[in-house]
CSV table of C-alpha atoms in Angstrom, one decimal:
chain,number,residue,atom,x,y,z
A,1,MET,CA,51.8,92.1,127.5
A,2,VAL,CA,55.2,93.5,126.5
A,3,ILE,CA,58.4,92.1,127.8
A,4,PRO,CA,61.1,94.7,128.6
A,5,VAL,CA,64.7,93.6,127.8
A,6,HIS,CA,66.8,96.8,128.1
A,7,ASP,CA,66.5,100.5,128.6
A,8,VAL,CA,68.5,103.2,126.9
A,9,ASN,CA,69.5,105.0,130.1
A,10,PRO,CA,73.0,104.3,131.3
A,11,ALA,CA,73.7,104.7,135.1
A,12,ARG,CA,76.7,106.7,136.4
A,13,ARG,CA,77.6,104.2,139.1
A,14,THR,CA,77.4,100.5,139.7
A,15,PRO,CA,74.0,99.5,141.2
A,16,TRP,CA,75.4,97.3,144.0
A,17,VAL,CA,72.1,97.2,146.0
A,18,THR,CA,70.2,96.1,142.9
A,19,TYR,CA,72.7,93.3,142.3
A,20,ALA,CA,72.7,92.3,146.0
A,21,LEU,CA,68.8,92.2,146.0
A,22,ILE,CA,68.8,90.0,142.9
A,23,ALA,CA,71.5,87.7,144.4
A,24,ALA,CA,69.6,87.4,147.7
A,25,ASN,CA,66.3,86.5,145.9
A,26,VAL,CA,68.0,83.8,143.9
A,27,LEU,CA,69.8,82.4,146.9
A,28,VAL,CA,66.6,82.3,149.0
A,29,PHE,CA,64.8,80.6,146.1
A,30,LEU,CA,67.4,78.0,145.8
A,31,SER,CA,67.2,77.4,149.5
A,32,THR,CA,63.4,77.1,149.5
A,33,PRO,CA,62.3,73.4,149.9
A,34,GLY,CA,61.4,71.8,146.6
A,35,MET,CA,61.9,75.0,144.5
A,36,ALA,CA,65.4,74.5,143.0
A,37,GLY,CA,64.3,71.5,141.0
A,38,SER,CA,60.7,72.7,140.3
A,39,VAL,CA,61.6,73.5,136.7
A,40,ALA,CA,61.9,69.8,135.9
A,41,GLY,CA,58.4,69.0,136.9
A,42,GLY,CA,56.1,68.4,139.9
A,43,SER,CA,57.1,67.7,143.5
A,44,ASP,CA,56.0,64.7,145.6
A,45,LEU,CA,53.7,65.1,148.6
A,46,ALA,CA,56.6,65.3,151.1
A,47,GLN,CA,58.2,68.2,149.2
A,48,LEU,CA,54.8,70.0,148.9
A,49,CYS,CA,54.2,69.6,152.7
A,50,HIS,CA,57.6,70.9,153.5
A,51,LEU,CA,57.2,73.8,151.2
A,52,ARG,CA,53.8,74.7,152.6
A,53,ALA,CA,55.2,74.7,156.2
A,54,PHE,CA,58.1,76.8,155.1
A,55,THR,CA,55.9,79.3,153.3
A,56,ASP,CA,53.4,79.6,156.2
A,57,HIS,CA,56.3,80.3,158.5
A,58,TYR,CA,58.0,83.0,156.5
A,59,ALA,CA,55.3,84.5,154.2
A,60,ALA,CA,53.1,87.4,155.0
A,61,VAL,CA,49.5,86.4,155.7
A,62,PRO,CA,46.9,89.2,155.5
A,63,ARG,CA,44.8,87.9,158.5
A,64,GLU,CA,47.9,87.8,160.7
A,65,LEU,CA,49.1,91.3,159.6
A,66,ILE,CA,45.8,93.0,160.3
A,67,HIS,CA,44.6,91.1,163.4
A,68,GLN,CA,48.0,90.2,164.8
A,69,ARG,CA,46.8,86.6,165.5
A,70,MET,CA,48.4,83.4,164.6
A,71,PRO,CA,46.3,80.4,163.4
A,72,ARG,CA,45.6,77.6,165.8
A,73,LEU,CA,47.0,75.0,163.4
A,74,VAL,CA,49.8,75.2,160.9
A,75,PRO,CA,51.5,72.6,158.6
A,76,THR,CA,54.4,70.8,160.2
A,77,GLY,CA,56.1,69.7,157.0
A,78,ASP,CA,55.3,66.1,157.7
A,79,VAL,CA,53.1,63.7,155.8
A,80,GLY,CA,50.3,61.8,157.5
A,81,VAL,CA,47.5,59.4,156.5
A,82,GLY,CA,44.0,60.2,157.5
A,83,PRO,CA,40.4,59.1,156.7
A,84,HIS,CA,40.7,60.8,153.3
A,85,GLY,CA,44.1,59.5,152.4
A,86,ALA,CA,47.6,61.0,152.7
A,87,GLY,CA,48.0,64.7,153.4
A,88,CYS,CA,50.1,67.3,155.2
A,89,VAL,CA,50.1,67.1,159.0
A,90,VAL,CA,49.0,70.2,160.9
A,91,SER,CA,49.5,71.1,164.6
A,92,PRO,CA,49.7,74.1,166.9
A,93,PRO,CA,52.7,76.3,165.7
A,94,GLY,CA,55.9,75.4,167.4
A,95,TYR,CA,57.6,78.7,166.6
A,96,HIS,CA,57.0,82.4,167.2
A,97,LYS,CA,56.2,84.5,164.1
A,98,SER,CA,56.3,88.3,163.9
A,99,PRO,CA,53.7,89.4,161.3
A,100,PRO,CA,55.5,92.7,160.6
A,101,LEU,CA,58.8,91.0,160.1
A,102,SER,CA,57.1,88.4,157.8
A,103,VAL,CA,56.4,91.2,155.3
A,104,PHE,CA,60.2,91.6,154.9
A,105,THR,CA,60.9,87.9,154.6
A,106,ALA,CA,58.1,87.5,152.1
A,107,MET,CA,59.8,89.9,149.7
A,108,PHE,CA,62.5,87.3,149.1
A,109,LEU,CA,60.2,84.3,148.5
A,110,HIS,CA,58.9,83.2,145.1
A,111,GLY,CA,56.6,80.5,144.0
A,112,SER,CA,58.3,79.3,140.8
A,113,TRP,CA,61.2,80.0,138.5
A,114,LEU,CA,59.0,82.1,136.2
A,115,HIS,CA,57.8,84.2,139.2
A,116,LEU,CA,61.4,84.8,140.3
A,117,LEU,CA,63.0,85.4,136.8
A,118,GLY,CA,60.2,87.8,135.8
A,119,ASN,CA,60.6,89.9,138.9
A,120,MET,CA,64.4,90.0,138.7
A,121,LEU,CA,64.2,91.0,135.0
A,122,PHE,CA,62.2,94.1,135.9
A,123,LEU,CA,64.4,94.9,138.9
A,124,LEU,CA,67.6,94.6,136.8
A,125,ILE,CA,66.3,96.8,134.0
A,126,PHE,CA,64.7,99.6,136.0
A,127,GLY,CA,66.4,99.4,139.4
A,128,ASN,CA,69.9,100.6,138.4
A,129,ASN,CA,68.7,104.1,137.4
A,130,VAL,CA,66.5,104.5,140.4
A,131,GLU,CA,69.4,103.4,142.7
A,132,ASP,CA,71.7,105.8,140.7
A,133,ARG,CA,69.4,108.7,141.4
A,134,MET,CA,68.7,107.9,145.1
A,135,GLY,CA,72.0,106.6,146.2
A,136,HIS,CA,72.6,103.1,147.6
A,137,ILE,CA,71.3,103.4,151.2
A,138,ARG,CA,68.2,105.5,150.3
A,139,TYR,CA,67.4,103.2,147.5
A,140,PHE,CA,67.5,100.1,149.8
A,141,LEU,CA,65.2,101.9,152.3
A,142,PHE,CA,62.9,103.0,149.5
A,143,TYR,CA,62.7,99.4,148.2
A,144,VAL,CA,61.8,98.1,151.7
A,145,VAL,CA,59.2,100.9,152.3
A,146,CYS,CA,57.5,100.1,149.0
A,147,GLY,CA,57.5,96.4,149.8
A,148,TYR,CA,55.9,97.1,153.2
A,149,ALA,CA,53.3,99.5,151.7
A,150,ALA,CA,52.4,96.9,149.1
A,151,GLY,CA,52.1,94.1,151.7
A,152,TYR,CA,50.0,96.1,154.2
A,153,GLY,CA,48.0,97.7,151.4
A,154,TYR,CA,47.0,94.3,150.1
A,155,ALA,CA,46.3,93.0,153.6
A,156,LEU,CA,44.0,95.9,154.4
A,157,LEU,CA,41.9,95.1,151.3
A,158,ASN,CA,41.9,91.4,152.1
A,159,ASP,CA,42.0,91.3,155.9
A,160,ASP,CA,40.2,88.0,156.2
A,161,SER,CA,42.5,86.1,153.8
A,162,GLY,CA,44.7,83.3,155.1
A,163,THR,CA,46.5,82.9,151.8
A,164,PRO,CA,50.3,83.5,152.2
A,165,LEU,CA,51.6,86.5,150.3
A,166,ILE,CA,55.0,86.1,148.7
A,167,GLY,CA,57.2,87.8,146.1
A,168,ALA,CA,59.3,90.9,145.5
A,169,SER,CA,56.8,92.3,143.0
A,170,GLY,CA,55.3,94.8,145.4
A,171,ALA,CA,58.7,96.4,146.1
A,172,ILE,CA,59.7,96.2,142.5
A,173,ALA,CA,56.4,97.9,141.5
A,174,GLY,CA,57.6,100.8,143.6
A,175,VAL,CA,60.8,100.9,141.6
A,176,LEU,CA,58.8,101.0,138.4
A,177,GLY,CA,56.7,103.8,139.8
A,178,ALA,CA,59.8,105.8,140.7
A,179,TYR,CA,61.3,105.2,137.2
A,180,LEU,CA,58.1,106.5,135.6
A,181,VAL,CA,58.3,109.7,137.6
A,182,LEU,CA,62.1,110.2,137.1
A,183,TYR,CA,62.6,109.0,133.6
A,184,PRO,CA,59.3,109.1,131.7
A,185,ARG,CA,61.1,109.8,128.3
A,186,ALA,CA,63.7,107.1,128.6
A,187,ARG,CA,63.5,104.6,125.8
A,188,VAL,CA,62.9,100.9,126.6
A,189,TRP,CA,63.5,98.0,124.3
A,190,VAL,CA,60.6,95.5,124.6
A,191,LEU,CA,59.4,92.4,122.9
A,192,VAL,CA,55.8,92.5,121.8
A,193,PRO,CA,54.2,89.2,121.0
A,194,PHE,CA,52.6,89.6,117.5
A,195,LEU,CA,52.8,86.2,115.7
A,196,VAL,CA,56.5,86.4,116.6
A,197,PHE,CA,58.2,88.5,119.3
A,198,LEU,CA,58.6,92.0,117.7
A,199,PRO,CA,61.4,94.2,119.1
A,200,LEU,CA,60.3,97.8,119.7
A,201,ARG,CA,61.9,100.8,121.4
A,202,LEU,CA,59.2,102.6,123.3
A,203,PRO,CA,59.1,105.5,125.8
A,204,ALA,CA,59.1,104.4,129.5
A,205,TRP,CA,55.9,106.3,130.2
A,206,LEU,CA,54.1,104.0,127.6
A,207,VAL,CA,55.7,100.7,128.8
A,208,LEU,CA,55.2,101.4,132.5
A,209,GLY,CA,51.9,103.1,132.1
A,210,PHE,CA,50.5,100.1,130.2
A,211,TRP,CA,51.9,97.8,132.9
A,212,PHE,CA,50.3,99.8,135.7
A,213,GLY,CA,47.0,99.9,133.8
A,214,LEU,CA,46.9,96.1,133.5
A,215,GLN,CA,47.6,95.7,137.2
A,216,ALA,CA,44.8,98.2,138.1
A,217,VAL,CA,42.3,96.4,135.8
A,218,TYR,CA,43.2,92.9,137.2
A,219,SER,CA,43.1,94.2,140.8
A,220,ALA,CA,39.5,95.2,140.2
A,221,GLY,CA,38.7,91.6,139.3
A,222,HIS,CA,38.7,91.9,135.5
A,223,GLY,CA,41.0,90.4,132.9
A,224,VAL,CA,42.5,86.9,133.0
A,225,PHE,CA,41.0,83.7,134.4
A,226,GLY,CA,42.6,82.7,137.7
A,227,ALA,CA,44.0,86.2,138.4
A,228,GLY,CA,43.2,85.6,142.1
A,229,THR,CA,46.5,83.8,142.5
A,230,VAL,CA,48.4,87.1,141.9
A,231,ALA,CA,48.2,90.0,144.3
A,232,TYR,CA,47.6,92.7,141.7
A,233,ALA,CA,46.4,95.1,144.4
A,234,ALA,CA,49.9,94.9,146.0
A,235,HIS,CA,51.4,95.9,142.7
A,236,VAL,CA,49.1,98.9,142.4
A,237,VAL,CA,49.9,100.1,146.0
A,238,GLY,CA,53.6,99.6,145.6
A,239,PHE,CA,53.7,101.5,142.2
A,240,VAL,CA,51.8,104.5,143.6
A,241,THR,CA,54.0,104.5,146.7
A,242,GLY,CA,57.1,104.6,144.5
A,243,MET,CA,55.7,107.5,142.5
A,244,LEU,CA,54.9,109.5,145.6
A,245,ILE,CA,58.4,109.0,147.2
A,246,ALA,CA,60.2,109.8,143.9
A,247,TRP,CA,58.3,112.9,143.0
A,248,PRO,CA,60.4,115.3,145.1
A,249,LEU,CA,63.5,114.0,143.3
A,250,LYS,CA,62.1,114.8,139.8
A,251,PRO,CA,63.3,118.4,139.5
A,252,GLY,CA,67.0,117.6,140.0
A,253,THR,CA,67.0,114.4,137.8
A,254,PRO,CA,69.1,114.8,134.6
A,255,PRO,CA,67.2,113.6,131.5
A,256,PRO,CA,68.1,110.4,129.9
A,257,PRO,CA,70.3,110.5,126.7
A,258,GLU,CA,68.5,111.1,123.4
A,259,PRO,CA,68.5,107.7,121.7
A,260,ARG,CA,70.2,107.4,118.3
A,261,GLY,CA,70.1,104.7,115.6
A,262,LEU,CA,67.3,102.2,115.7
A,263,LEU,CA,63.8,103.4,116.5
A,264,PHE,CA,60.7,101.1,116.6
A,265,GLY,CA,62.7,98.4,114.8
A,266,ARG,CA,63.8,100.7,112.0
A,267,ARG,CA,66.8,103.1,111.6
A,268,ALA,CA,65.9,106.6,112.5
A,269,ARG,CA,66.4,109.3,109.8
A,270,PRO,CA,69.1,111.9,110.6
A,271,ARG,CA,67.8,115.3,111.7
A,272,HIS,CA,69.1,118.4,110.1
A,273,SER,CA,69.7,121.6,112.1
A,274,TRP,CA,68.3,124.9,110.8
């Protein structure tokens, strides 16, 4: 897996919406029970119960999205002691939850620092140019539409699942799909793990095409052990949605600047005109 760190594709205007989305995701993460200190180690049972109750309240659950039906029992956030020892208390929900709205709130929830920082890195690198091309308002609407398409697409494929769906990766996958359509020849600096992290400058079509291929393979149930904890199908749906929405904008999109200097870790030779 390659790690993007920078693209050679300057934007003409400040990507305020991208910055605002990153800030909102970080603030929500810091406000999520037990998450701010999770980098230091595990949480106790009380924090885990509180986190589970928070997640069930605000995350998107496929079974709720498709069948529009709340579960009979949900975590309350309290700890109780039963026949099998201490555990999280459940009871009938004491709140009203809108399943369609939960798709939006789920876009700002993340399960760990790694989950958050990985998503925000991709959004920061590729979101500025897509926002630059679409404009601030259209870009925000595009982001939300891709997030909803990813959430409902995953739910349709897993309509009996009661596992909460969280993360901005479905919407960000749409941003990556749009970037691939609009700037396939833009160069992206990436780190490739090969004994050490090797810096390379690769075309966007190769970087993003490789990323999409991995998501497609994993969504089919192949690849890494334990892949079921990641909603790869949501990434695939979001990516394709982003490509389709961005396609009409491709003819009027100016090409990225031709990179100079270092190429694939070495200095490129000067080209002579004839």
